Amino acid sequence: MDPTTFLTHSYAQIRTSASNPPGTQARTLPSPDQLATARSALPSPTNPDFLPRRGRGPAATLAHLTRDIAPGLAGHNRSGRYYGFVTGSTLPVAEAADNLVSAFDNSVQVHLPGQSISTEVEDVALRMVLRLLHLGDEEWGGRTFTTGATASNILGLACGREIAVRKRLPAGSEDDGVGELGILGACAEAGIREVQVLTSMGHSSLSKAASVVGLGRRAVKELPFSEAEPWRLDLDAVERELQREDVASIVAVSAGEVNTGRFATTGAEDMKRLRELADKYKAWIHVDGAFGIFARSLPDTDEFSGLRQSTAGLELADSITIDGHKLLNVPYDNGMFFTRQSSTLEAVFQNPNAVYLSSGGPSSIPSPLNIGLENSRRFRALPVYAVLVSEGRSGVADMLARMVRLARGVAAAIAEDPNLKDDYELLPESSTPEATHVVVLFRARDHGLNGVLVKQIQDSGEWYVSGTKWKGQPACRIAVSSWRVSVEEDLEFVKQRLARIAREWKQTTGTQGSG
């Protein structure tokens, strides 16, 4: 079979294996039998023929992949009821674009406008994202695609470290910084004994990023507003920390917090104050907006005014993390990073003395390898570009609105529905459905059921939720993030399944109330 015929056949076979019959929902997880079959089909390292001298050939290998491996994969792209983590599905146009990326296999590393349009597509896609989020594309000269929010948070802390330290260097040394002198040398010359990261319920990747950029996980300091609202950032505490002598600071704003979906700042006034403090004390503001920042793209109506207010002022930050593979529904892996000046990224990530990697002349578009972690890079921009061209501002807003409406519907049902409210509790305790973005946190009132609730849901294969903890106790977390959402149908499904779980638990255990 010639390569073109094989690829045409393979795309059709892959789509057949991934498609659902009309009117049906795919399983969110493979069954134990499917996992066992997939495992048994894998070659064993103890087998002398583990890596055979003669391969199976493309056709037999494709059959193995679609017949044995594919059924053992999770179904979050094929089901609108995968509510775990914050895991988006993939819009069809994004999947098509990603196939095109593989077909042409351009490595987007050097801006070579005479050889490929890829870097220009990337720049246009990033500008379109800024417009979508009402951030203003001219104000963010440093912009690049990453593998996801973790990589973007690494960029954010690396840039924050660079500038917060550089601002304290002696006159005449401002062009050196950490990128040239290293963290120890730059801090010694600047008279800095500590670089701290101030946050409130910051994502775990923030601590990883602090470790990677040499600050250390202990540099991340939690400054919760109160016990009742730990996701909110205590700005008075931030001010006290910024006043510490010989300490450089990065303020990391969670928008939103992964367990509750809530926001560290309450609106423009909080961000204005934070901006004034950062300017006064030479600090850097980084926003981890992986999924929450998309609240800025919701329809401009009263229905979503509270969420839009919660994200007001984020444009005052110095850098922003965004995930594409969450609410924008493009394939893994896809993240974005924005900062004010491209020169800040270049100070950290420049590839020096590599003439063979030169773009050959000045350009308004920097070579991506000089503004990010990777030299070799997948053309991640194309699926984002395809979604924004296909759906437009209103299409994306409508998709996001469906996610919010379902999440709010679930929150309202847990809090108010007579068939659910006596068996389940909406969290945090002060929550209201109106404050819900796309994350719903709750628990069963019966302690026994609460301990097995997540497993019961996951084992059903019909839907998927994440397990977490709230105030030291198990909790259940629904994150609505798929374009496949059908608000009325999915809401009724969730309500019926939660009611049935509670009813069957009472019948099995003989309990009637919380225990």
XYZ file of C-alpha atoms in Angstrom:
515
model
C 0.000 0.000 0.000
C 1.502 3.351 -1.016
C 1.860 6.047 1.722
C -0.989 8.254 0.479
C -3.462 5.377 0.284
C -2.354 4.149 3.719
C -2.836 7.569 5.335
C -6.251 8.050 3.720
C -7.282 4.643 4.990
C -5.770 5.264 8.430
C -7.615 8.559 8.975
C -10.917 6.862 8.147
C -10.119 3.936 10.439
C -9.134 6.243 13.296
C -12.358 8.233 12.980
C -14.366 5.008 12.987
C -12.695 3.883 16.208
C -13.229 7.289 17.860
C -16.798 7.978 16.737
C -20.006 7.415 18.701
C -23.256 6.175 17.174
C -25.682 9.107 16.765
C -27.590 9.931 19.935
C -25.216 8.046 22.235
C -22.565 9.058 24.754
C -19.145 7.446 24.825
C -17.901 5.895 28.052
C -15.805 8.338 30.037
C -13.385 5.568 31.025
C -12.522 2.228 29.458
C -13.992 -0.824 31.156
C -11.726 -3.141 33.180
C -12.009 -5.705 30.365
C -10.946 -3.150 27.767
C -7.950 -2.144 29.880
C -7.014 -5.785 30.393
C -7.254 -6.452 26.662
C -5.101 -3.426 25.863
C -2.471 -4.475 28.411
C -2.366 -8.031 27.162
C -1.807 -6.741 23.630
C 1.351 -4.856 24.646
C 4.640 -6.691 24.055
C 6.273 -7.850 27.281
C 9.835 -6.715 28.127
C 10.521 -10.300 29.287
C 9.746 -11.621 25.825
C 12.905 -12.182 23.734
C 10.984 -10.765 20.779
C 9.998 -7.602 22.742
C 11.469 -5.420 19.977
C 11.223 -7.720 16.967
C 13.829 -7.832 14.251
C 11.080 -7.576 11.657
C 8.184 -5.238 12.349
C 4.497 -5.881 11.747
C 4.240 -3.308 8.983
C 2.016 -0.186 8.869
C -1.358 -1.854 8.148
C -1.068 -4.466 10.911
C 0.237 -1.861 13.338
C -2.685 0.467 12.619
C -5.081 -2.420 13.217
C -3.337 -3.099 16.543
C -3.649 0.548 17.561
C -7.334 0.921 16.708
C -8.414 -2.566 17.812
C -6.321 -3.028 20.982
C -4.988 0.319 22.225
C -7.774 2.808 21.384
C -10.460 1.052 23.486
C -8.131 1.366 26.489
C -7.965 5.160 26.310
C -9.962 7.633 28.401
C -13.025 9.135 26.716
C -12.848 12.806 27.613
C -12.723 13.870 23.972
C -15.627 11.621 23.024
C -17.992 12.383 25.915
C -19.464 15.665 27.100
C -19.802 14.158 30.580
C -16.149 13.927 31.478
C -16.063 16.459 34.314
C -12.635 15.612 35.727
C -9.772 18.047 36.308
C -10.456 20.862 33.805
C -10.254 18.747 30.682
C -11.599 20.131 27.451
C -12.723 18.062 24.502
C -11.415 18.840 21.018
C -13.612 20.758 18.608
C -13.818 18.968 15.226
C -12.175 21.858 13.407
C -9.335 21.797 15.935
C -8.840 18.062 15.395
C -8.754 18.619 11.640
C -6.196 21.398 12.072
C -4.091 19.173 14.312
C -4.095 16.483 11.646
C -2.835 19.092 9.203
C -0.091 19.993 11.698
C 1.065 16.361 11.708
C 0.763 16.062 7.936
C 3.121 19.013 7.325
C 5.156 18.583 10.532
C 6.686 22.070 10.641
C 8.946 22.760 13.609
C 8.076 26.312 14.625
C 11.375 27.430 16.096
C 12.951 30.086 13.842
C 11.060 32.913 12.162
C 11.833 32.291 8.493
C 9.168 34.246 6.572
C 10.655 33.263 3.230
C 10.305 29.565 4.028
C 7.147 29.026 6.114
C 4.064 30.964 7.178
C 3.940 29.099 10.519
C 5.419 31.804 12.764
C 3.085 34.413 11.281
C 0.075 32.157 11.889
C 1.270 31.758 15.485
C 1.538 35.507 15.965
C -1.919 36.093 14.486
C -3.430 33.352 16.662
C -1.925 34.855 19.815
C -3.216 38.309 18.900
C -6.665 36.833 18.289
C -6.634 35.221 21.746
C -5.804 38.605 23.265
C -8.749 40.158 21.417
C -11.008 37.317 22.534
C -10.067 37.999 26.157
C -10.360 41.791 25.812
C -6.728 42.251 26.806
C -5.594 44.433 23.901
C -3.035 42.841 21.578
C -0.728 45.853 21.263
C 0.032 45.878 25.002
C 1.507 42.363 25.060
C 4.695 42.341 22.999
C 5.924 39.093 24.571
C 3.697 36.228 23.483
C 4.277 32.581 22.758
C 2.726 29.113 22.766
C 3.757 26.559 25.375
C 2.848 22.982 26.274
C 0.349 24.182 28.893
C -0.172 26.170 32.076
C 2.731 24.525 33.907
C 5.213 25.628 31.252
C 3.566 29.055 31.102
C 3.866 29.429 34.870
C 7.557 28.575 34.580
C 7.869 31.382 32.034
C 5.928 33.708 34.330
C 8.160 33.107 37.340
C 11.301 33.201 35.188
C 10.300 36.609 33.798
C 9.201 37.827 37.219
C 12.479 36.707 38.756
C 14.402 38.452 35.982
C 12.688 41.824 36.324
C 12.168 41.879 40.107
C 15.898 41.251 40.596
C 17.039 43.501 37.760
C 15.162 46.477 39.200
C 17.366 46.248 42.306
C 20.712 46.026 40.534
C 23.139 48.930 40.939
C 23.090 51.685 38.337
C 24.892 50.562 35.204
C 24.170 46.873 35.793
C 20.517 46.864 34.814
C 21.229 45.004 31.566
C 22.723 42.013 33.347
C 20.079 40.281 35.406
C 19.587 36.627 36.290
C 19.811 35.493 32.670
C 23.418 36.627 32.515
C 24.651 36.451 36.111
C 22.621 33.523 37.440
C 20.299 33.669 40.413
C 23.100 33.690 43.015
C 25.263 36.252 41.232
C 22.409 38.623 40.386
C 20.908 38.500 43.888
C 24.325 39.077 45.473
C 24.966 42.102 43.263
C 21.462 43.462 43.940
C 21.660 42.887 47.686
C 18.717 40.471 47.631
C 18.580 37.645 50.186
C 15.259 36.141 49.089
C 12.851 36.016 46.153
C 9.312 35.163 47.238
C 6.114 34.211 45.402
C 2.946 35.506 47.079
C -0.326 33.779 46.251
C -3.616 32.387 47.550
C -4.453 28.743 46.908
C -1.980 28.786 44.051
C -1.983 25.850 41.646
C 0.522 23.098 42.426
C 2.401 23.923 39.217
C 3.371 27.239 40.807
C 5.518 25.404 43.342
C 6.989 23.274 40.565
C 7.790 26.423 38.593
C 9.427 28.004 41.653
C 11.642 24.945 41.964
C 12.552 24.922 38.263
C 13.578 28.602 38.155
C 15.738 28.283 41.259
C 13.527 30.006 43.826
C 12.514 26.807 45.598
C 9.110 25.501 46.566
C 9.355 27.187 49.968
C 9.447 30.544 48.214
C 5.695 30.160 47.524
C 3.769 31.797 50.376
C 0.031 31.523 50.875
C -1.750 34.745 51.845
C -5.436 33.803 52.142
C -7.979 36.552 52.730
C -9.816 34.531 55.375
C -10.627 30.984 56.458
C -13.990 31.323 54.707
C -12.455 32.650 51.469
C -8.946 31.169 51.245
C -8.854 31.581 47.464
C -8.964 35.382 47.784
C -5.645 37.191 48.049
C -5.166 39.261 51.224
C -3.909 42.542 49.763
C -3.009 43.947 53.183
C -0.789 40.919 53.778
C 0.694 41.374 50.307
C 1.593 44.962 51.162
C 3.298 43.886 54.373
C 5.333 41.258 52.514
C 6.350 43.702 49.808
C 7.766 46.037 52.461
C 10.336 43.465 53.637
C 13.922 44.617 53.257
C 16.195 42.940 50.724
C 13.385 40.736 49.392
C 12.174 40.661 45.774
C 8.592 39.579 45.148
C 6.382 37.986 42.527
C 2.636 38.127 43.163
C 0.806 35.182 41.587
C -2.925 35.777 41.126
C -5.140 32.686 40.735
C -7.867 33.238 38.136
C -9.445 30.931 39.016
C -8.486 28.572 41.756
C -8.600 24.955 40.623
C -10.624 23.420 43.486
C -13.389 26.002 43.682
C -13.059 27.911 40.404
C -13.120 31.154 42.410
C -10.929 34.201 41.810
C -8.120 35.678 43.911
C -9.232 39.225 43.170
C -12.781 40.557 43.255
C -12.485 42.991 40.383
C -10.793 46.044 38.949
C -10.273 47.824 42.285
C -8.295 44.916 43.733
C -6.114 44.760 40.642
C -5.572 48.525 40.634
C -4.380 48.396 44.216
C -2.158 45.427 43.448
C -0.693 47.270 40.462
C 0.076 50.310 42.611
C 1.772 48.139 45.240
C 3.816 46.279 42.641
C 5.007 49.507 41.048
C 5.894 51.017 44.428
C 7.823 47.998 45.684
C 9.279 46.772 42.374
C 7.271 43.544 42.325
C 5.990 41.491 39.390
C 2.350 40.447 38.944
C 1.712 37.100 37.276
C -1.828 35.848 36.592
C -2.445 32.109 36.401
C -5.552 32.339 34.243
C -5.385 28.825 32.805
C -9.175 28.466 32.578
C -10.708 31.234 34.697
C -9.591 34.074 32.459
C -12.051 32.870 29.809
C -14.821 34.397 31.931
C -13.769 37.632 30.216
C -15.044 36.151 26.940
C -18.546 35.297 28.139
C -21.472 37.183 26.577
C -21.710 40.739 27.890
C -25.070 40.233 29.595
C -26.434 40.473 33.129
C -26.331 36.681 33.362
C -22.528 36.687 33.423
C -21.815 40.163 34.810
C -20.539 38.826 38.140
C -17.988 36.571 36.475
C -16.842 39.301 34.134
C -16.464 41.587 37.152
C -14.318 38.977 38.938
C -11.855 39.001 36.042
C -11.847 42.771 35.539
C -8.441 44.351 35.928
C -6.407 41.273 35.014
C -5.075 43.277 32.074
C -2.975 45.194 34.638
C -0.727 42.170 35.209
C 2.854 41.839 33.974
C 2.354 38.305 32.667
C -0.500 35.867 32.089
C -0.787 32.075 31.797
C -3.562 30.608 29.618
C -4.456 27.042 28.649
C -5.848 26.262 25.219
C -6.564 22.591 25.902
C -9.044 23.460 28.642
C -11.968 25.753 27.810
C -10.882 26.643 24.277
C -11.205 22.943 23.372
C -8.086 22.445 21.267
C -5.965 19.257 21.480
C -3.270 18.570 24.047
C -0.835 19.993 24.574
C -1.560 23.692 24.208
C -0.782 26.641 26.455
C -0.064 30.320 25.954
C 1.998 32.922 27.744
C 1.833 36.688 27.520
C 4.025 39.417 28.939
C 4.504 43.105 28.195
C 7.884 43.042 26.472
C 9.400 40.444 24.192
C 12.789 41.584 25.509
C 11.916 40.177 28.935
C 11.494 36.704 27.460
C 14.627 37.112 25.370
C 16.658 38.041 28.465
C 15.871 34.608 29.896
C 15.448 32.308 26.896
C 17.789 33.694 24.235
C 19.858 31.098 22.341
C 23.261 32.821 22.172
C 25.993 32.130 19.629
C 23.840 29.935 17.380
C 24.304 31.477 13.950
C 22.629 28.517 12.245
C 19.419 29.345 14.161
C 19.289 32.951 12.995
C 16.204 34.279 11.233
C 18.463 36.226 8.922
C 17.293 39.758 9.680
C 15.268 42.050 11.925
C 11.565 41.314 12.281
C 8.597 42.261 14.448
C 8.092 38.526 15.060
C 10.855 37.005 17.198
C 12.027 33.453 16.638
C 10.060 31.332 19.121
C 13.174 29.492 20.289
C 14.441 32.777 21.774
C 11.330 33.494 23.838
C 10.429 30.104 25.318
C 11.649 26.825 26.751
C 11.797 24.758 23.587
C 13.947 24.936 20.501
C 11.998 22.277 18.612
C 8.299 23.105 18.748
C 5.100 21.606 17.385
C 2.850 23.947 15.366
C 0.429 24.271 18.313
C -0.931 27.552 17.039
C -2.859 26.093 14.121
C -5.719 24.437 16.083
C -6.190 27.672 18.075
C -6.213 29.701 14.879
C -8.705 27.276 13.324
C -11.100 27.479 16.288
C -11.062 31.267 16.378
C -11.526 31.596 12.616
C -14.267 28.966 12.601
C -16.233 30.020 15.676
C -15.486 33.723 15.974
C -15.956 35.741 19.135
C -19.679 34.962 19.467
C -19.276 31.238 18.791
C -16.648 30.886 21.519
C -18.769 32.993 23.886
C -21.779 30.727 23.284
C -19.694 27.613 23.937
C -18.373 29.071 27.192
C -21.876 30.152 28.210
C -23.156 26.573 27.880
C -20.417 25.371 30.205
C -21.284 27.986 32.818
C -25.026 27.308 32.579
C -24.555 23.604 33.164
C -22.196 24.193 36.100
C -24.616 26.681 37.643
C -27.498 24.304 37.071
C -25.675 21.532 38.926
C -24.760 23.921 41.758
C -28.362 25.093 42.054
C -29.656 21.515 42.076
C -27.290 20.493 44.864
C -28.181 23.556 46.921
C -31.923 23.766 46.260
C -33.425 20.672 44.628
C -35.660 18.785 47.143
C -34.355 15.487 45.732
C -30.702 16.411 46.359
C -30.222 19.097 49.001
C -30.748 16.766 51.983
C -28.134 14.327 50.651
C -25.486 16.685 49.255
C -23.841 19.946 50.297
C -22.543 22.660 47.962
C -19.033 23.859 48.798
C -17.542 26.166 49.911
C -20.209 26.613 52.540
C -20.885 30.237 51.510
C -21.237 29.366 47.811
C -24.166 30.366 45.663
C -24.982 29.086 42.179
C -24.572 32.633 40.833
C -20.892 32.661 41.878
C -20.190 29.467 39.922
C -18.011 29.616 36.823
C -17.297 26.080 35.517
C -16.282 24.264 38.718
C -18.778 22.792 41.197
C -17.415 21.534 44.511
C -19.666 19.444 46.741
C -19.844 16.466 49.066
C -22.335 13.904 50.285
C -23.735 14.686 53.724
C -23.474 11.039 54.744
C -19.824 10.461 55.658
C -19.852 6.891 54.406
C -21.245 7.821 51.014
C -18.920 10.797 50.831
C -15.942 8.468 51.118
C -16.980 6.397 48.091
C -18.922 8.928 46.002
C -16.168 9.716 43.520
C -15.367 6.044 42.942
C -19.032 5.167 42.403
C -19.337 7.867 39.754
C -16.090 6.953 38.020
C -16.782 3.222 38.058
C -20.094 3.748 36.268
C -18.259 4.771 33.103
C -21.188 7.069 32.301
C -19.622 10.206 33.724
C -16.449 11.293 35.434
C -15.615 13.626 38.315
C -12.432 14.397 40.222
C -11.895 13.609 43.866
C -10.385 16.302 46.052
C -10.458 17.557 49.631
C -12.043 20.592 51.249
C -11.030 21.493 54.805
C -9.441 18.090 55.179
C -12.513 16.088 54.150
C -13.169 14.245 50.867
C -15.072 16.230 48.287
C -16.311 15.790 44.749
C -15.492 18.213 41.985
C -17.257 18.735 38.673
C -15.512 20.862 36.044
C -17.557 21.542 32.919
C -15.216 22.187 30.021
C -16.414 20.393 26.872
C -17.946 21.882 23.748
C -20.254 18.845 23.727
C -22.299 20.222 26.644
C -26.070 19.929 26.275
C -27.291 21.987 29.211
C -30.791 20.606 29.760
C -29.979 16.988 28.920
C -26.738 16.860 30.910
C -28.241 18.651 33.912
C -31.094 16.165 34.089
C -28.598 13.308 33.779
C -26.446 14.581 36.683
C -29.487 15.191 38.900
C -30.893 11.726 38.248
C -27.560 9.991 38.839
C -26.846 11.841 42.096
C -30.361 11.127 43.378
C -30.025 7.437 42.458
C -26.635 7.117 44.151
C -28.011 8.585 47.396
C -31.164 6.453 47.235
C -29.274 3.212 46.625
C -26.798 4.053 49.392
C -29.648 4.464 51.888
C -31.237 1.216 50.751
C -27.951 -0.655 51.074
C -26.878 0.781 54.425
C -30.266 1.404 56.001
C -29.455 5.057 56.657
C -31.866 7.933 56.108
C -29.847 11.066 56.795
C -26.341 12.393 57.206
C -24.045 10.312 59.327
